[in-house]
PDB file of C-alpha atoms in Angstrom:
ATOM      1  CA  SER A   1      10.592  -0.623 -16.572  1.00  0.00           C
ATOM      2  CA  ALA A   2      10.495   3.058 -15.449  1.00  0.00           C
ATOM      3  CA  LEU A   3      10.676   2.042 -11.841  1.00  0.00           C
ATOM      4  CA  GLY A   4      13.785  -0.199 -11.888  1.00  0.00           C
ATOM      5  CA  THR A   5      16.324  -2.087 -13.911  1.00  0.00           C
ATOM      6  CA  TYR A   6      18.282  -5.396 -13.400  1.00  0.00           C
ATOM      7  CA  ASN A   7      21.511  -6.260 -15.232  1.00  0.00           C
ATOM      8  CA  LEU A   8      21.874 -10.075 -15.101  1.00  0.00           C
ATOM      9  CA  ARG A   9      25.428 -10.094 -16.215  1.00  0.00           C
ATOM     10  CA  ALA A  10      26.638  -7.436 -13.783  1.00  0.00           C
ATOM     11  CA  SER A  11      24.081  -8.681 -11.086  1.00  0.00           C
ATOM     12  CA  ASN A  12      23.237  -5.130 -10.550  1.00  0.00           C
ATOM     13  CA  HIS A  13      19.820  -3.851  -9.649  1.00  0.00           C
ATOM     14  CA  HIS A  14      18.718  -0.136  -9.601  1.00  0.00           C
ATOM     15  CA  THR A  15      15.387   0.954  -8.213  1.00  0.00           C
ATOM     16  CA  ARG A  16      14.278   4.507  -8.644  1.00  0.00           C
ATOM     17  CA  GLU A  17      13.658   6.676  -5.668  1.00  0.00           C
ATOM     18  CA  ALA A  18      10.028   7.053  -6.910  1.00  0.00           C
ATOM     19  CA  LEU A  19       9.418   3.349  -6.189  1.00  0.00           C
ATOM     20  CA  ALA A  20      10.546   3.808  -2.551  1.00  0.00           C
ATOM     21  CA  SER A  21       8.225   6.796  -2.248  1.00  0.00           C
ATOM     22  CA  LEU A  22       5.350   4.885  -3.535  1.00  0.00           C
ATOM     23  CA  PHE A  23       6.041   2.091  -1.164  1.00  0.00           C
ATOM     24  CA  LEU A  24       6.124   4.464   1.883  1.00  0.00           C
ATOM     25  CA  PHE A  25       2.897   6.204   0.519  1.00  0.00           C
ATOM     26  CA  TYR A  26       1.128   2.901   0.854  1.00  0.00           C
ATOM     27  CA  LEU A  27       2.903   1.233   3.747  1.00  0.00           C
ATOM     28  CA  ASP A  28       0.734   2.866   6.396  1.00  0.00           C
ATOM     29  CA  TYR A  29      -2.512   1.927   4.549  1.00  0.00           C
ATOM     30  CA  VAL A  30      -1.325  -1.643   4.145  1.00  0.00           C
ATOM     31  CA  ILE A  31      -0.443  -2.002   7.741  1.00  0.00           C
ATOM     32  CA  ILE A  32      -3.645  -0.520   9.020  1.00  0.00           C
ATOM     33  CA  HIS A  33      -5.653  -2.565   6.582  1.00  0.00           C
ATOM     34  CA  GLU A  34      -4.222  -5.901   7.647  1.00  0.00           C
ATOM     35  CA  MET A  35      -4.339  -5.008  11.434  1.00  0.00           C
ATOM     36  CA  SER A  36      -7.895  -4.238  11.129  1.00  0.00           C
ATOM     37  CA  HIS A  37      -8.446  -7.781   9.960  1.00  0.00           C
ATOM     38  CA  LEU A  38      -7.492  -8.828  13.421  1.00  0.00           C
ATOM     39  CA  ILE A  39     -10.818  -7.304  14.509  1.00  0.00           C
ATOM     40  CA  TYR A  40     -12.889  -7.976  11.423  1.00  0.00           C
ATOM     41  CA  GLY A  41     -11.979 -10.942   9.186  1.00  0.00           C
ATOM     42  CA  ASP A  42     -13.898  -9.483   6.304  1.00  0.00           C
ATOM     43  CA  HIS A  43     -14.476  -6.236   4.508  1.00  0.00           C
ATOM     44  CA  SER A  44     -17.701  -5.347   6.182  1.00  0.00           C
ATOM     45  CA  ARG A  45     -18.751  -1.760   7.192  1.00  0.00           C
ATOM     46  CA  GLY A  46     -17.373  -2.407  10.624  1.00  0.00           C
ATOM     47  CA  PHE A  47     -14.013  -3.302   9.150  1.00  0.00           C
ATOM     48  CA  TRP A  48     -13.882   0.007   7.104  1.00  0.00           C
ATOM     49  CA  LYS A  49     -15.022   1.914  10.153  1.00  0.00           C
ATOM     50  CA  VAL A  50     -11.882   0.630  11.970  1.00  0.00           C
ATOM     51  CA  VAL A  51      -9.708   1.505   9.107  1.00  0.00           C
ATOM     52  CA  GLY A  52     -11.174   5.038   8.838  1.00  0.00           C
ATOM     53  CA  GLU A  53     -10.763   5.629  12.621  1.00  0.00           C
ATOM     54  CA  ASN A  54      -7.076   4.835  12.241  1.00  0.00           C
ATOM     55  CA  MET A  55      -6.547   6.520   8.883  1.00  0.00           C
ATOM     56  CA  PRO A  56      -9.193   9.145   8.033  1.00  0.00           C
ATOM     57  CA  ASP A  57      -7.857   9.543   4.416  1.00  0.00           C
ATOM     58  CA  TYR A  58      -7.680   5.794   3.680  1.00  0.00           C
ATOM     59  CA  LYS A  59     -10.065   6.178   0.625  1.00  0.00           C
ATOM     60  CA  LYS A  60      -7.487   8.249  -1.135  1.00  0.00           C
ATOM     61  CA  LYS A  61      -4.900   5.483  -0.927  1.00  0.00           C
ATOM     62  CA  LYS A  62      -7.392   2.687  -1.425  1.00  0.00           C
ATOM     63  CA  HIS A  63      -8.654   4.067  -4.624  1.00  0.00           C
ATOM     64  CA  SER A  64      -5.312   5.393  -6.113  1.00  0.00           C
ATOM     65  CA  ARG A  65      -3.285   3.401  -8.610  1.00  0.00           C
ATOM     66  CA  ILE A  66       0.379   2.820  -8.592  1.00  0.00           C
ATOM     67  CA  PHE A  67       0.701   2.517 -12.453  1.00  0.00           C
TER      68      PHE A  67
END
């Protein structure tokens, strides 16, 4: 794929820097999202309020697509 390659014979894996950047872009959102589930076990308005209080721009990441 465009993000990484794997050579089975050489047992060599290459991941593009873009993939690491994507990972870092979403990492804080994923952590805040999951930690918010400690307060709300669902995706209610209260849940999203907690997410928004900790990450005001969460909608940008929530609605963006990796591919």
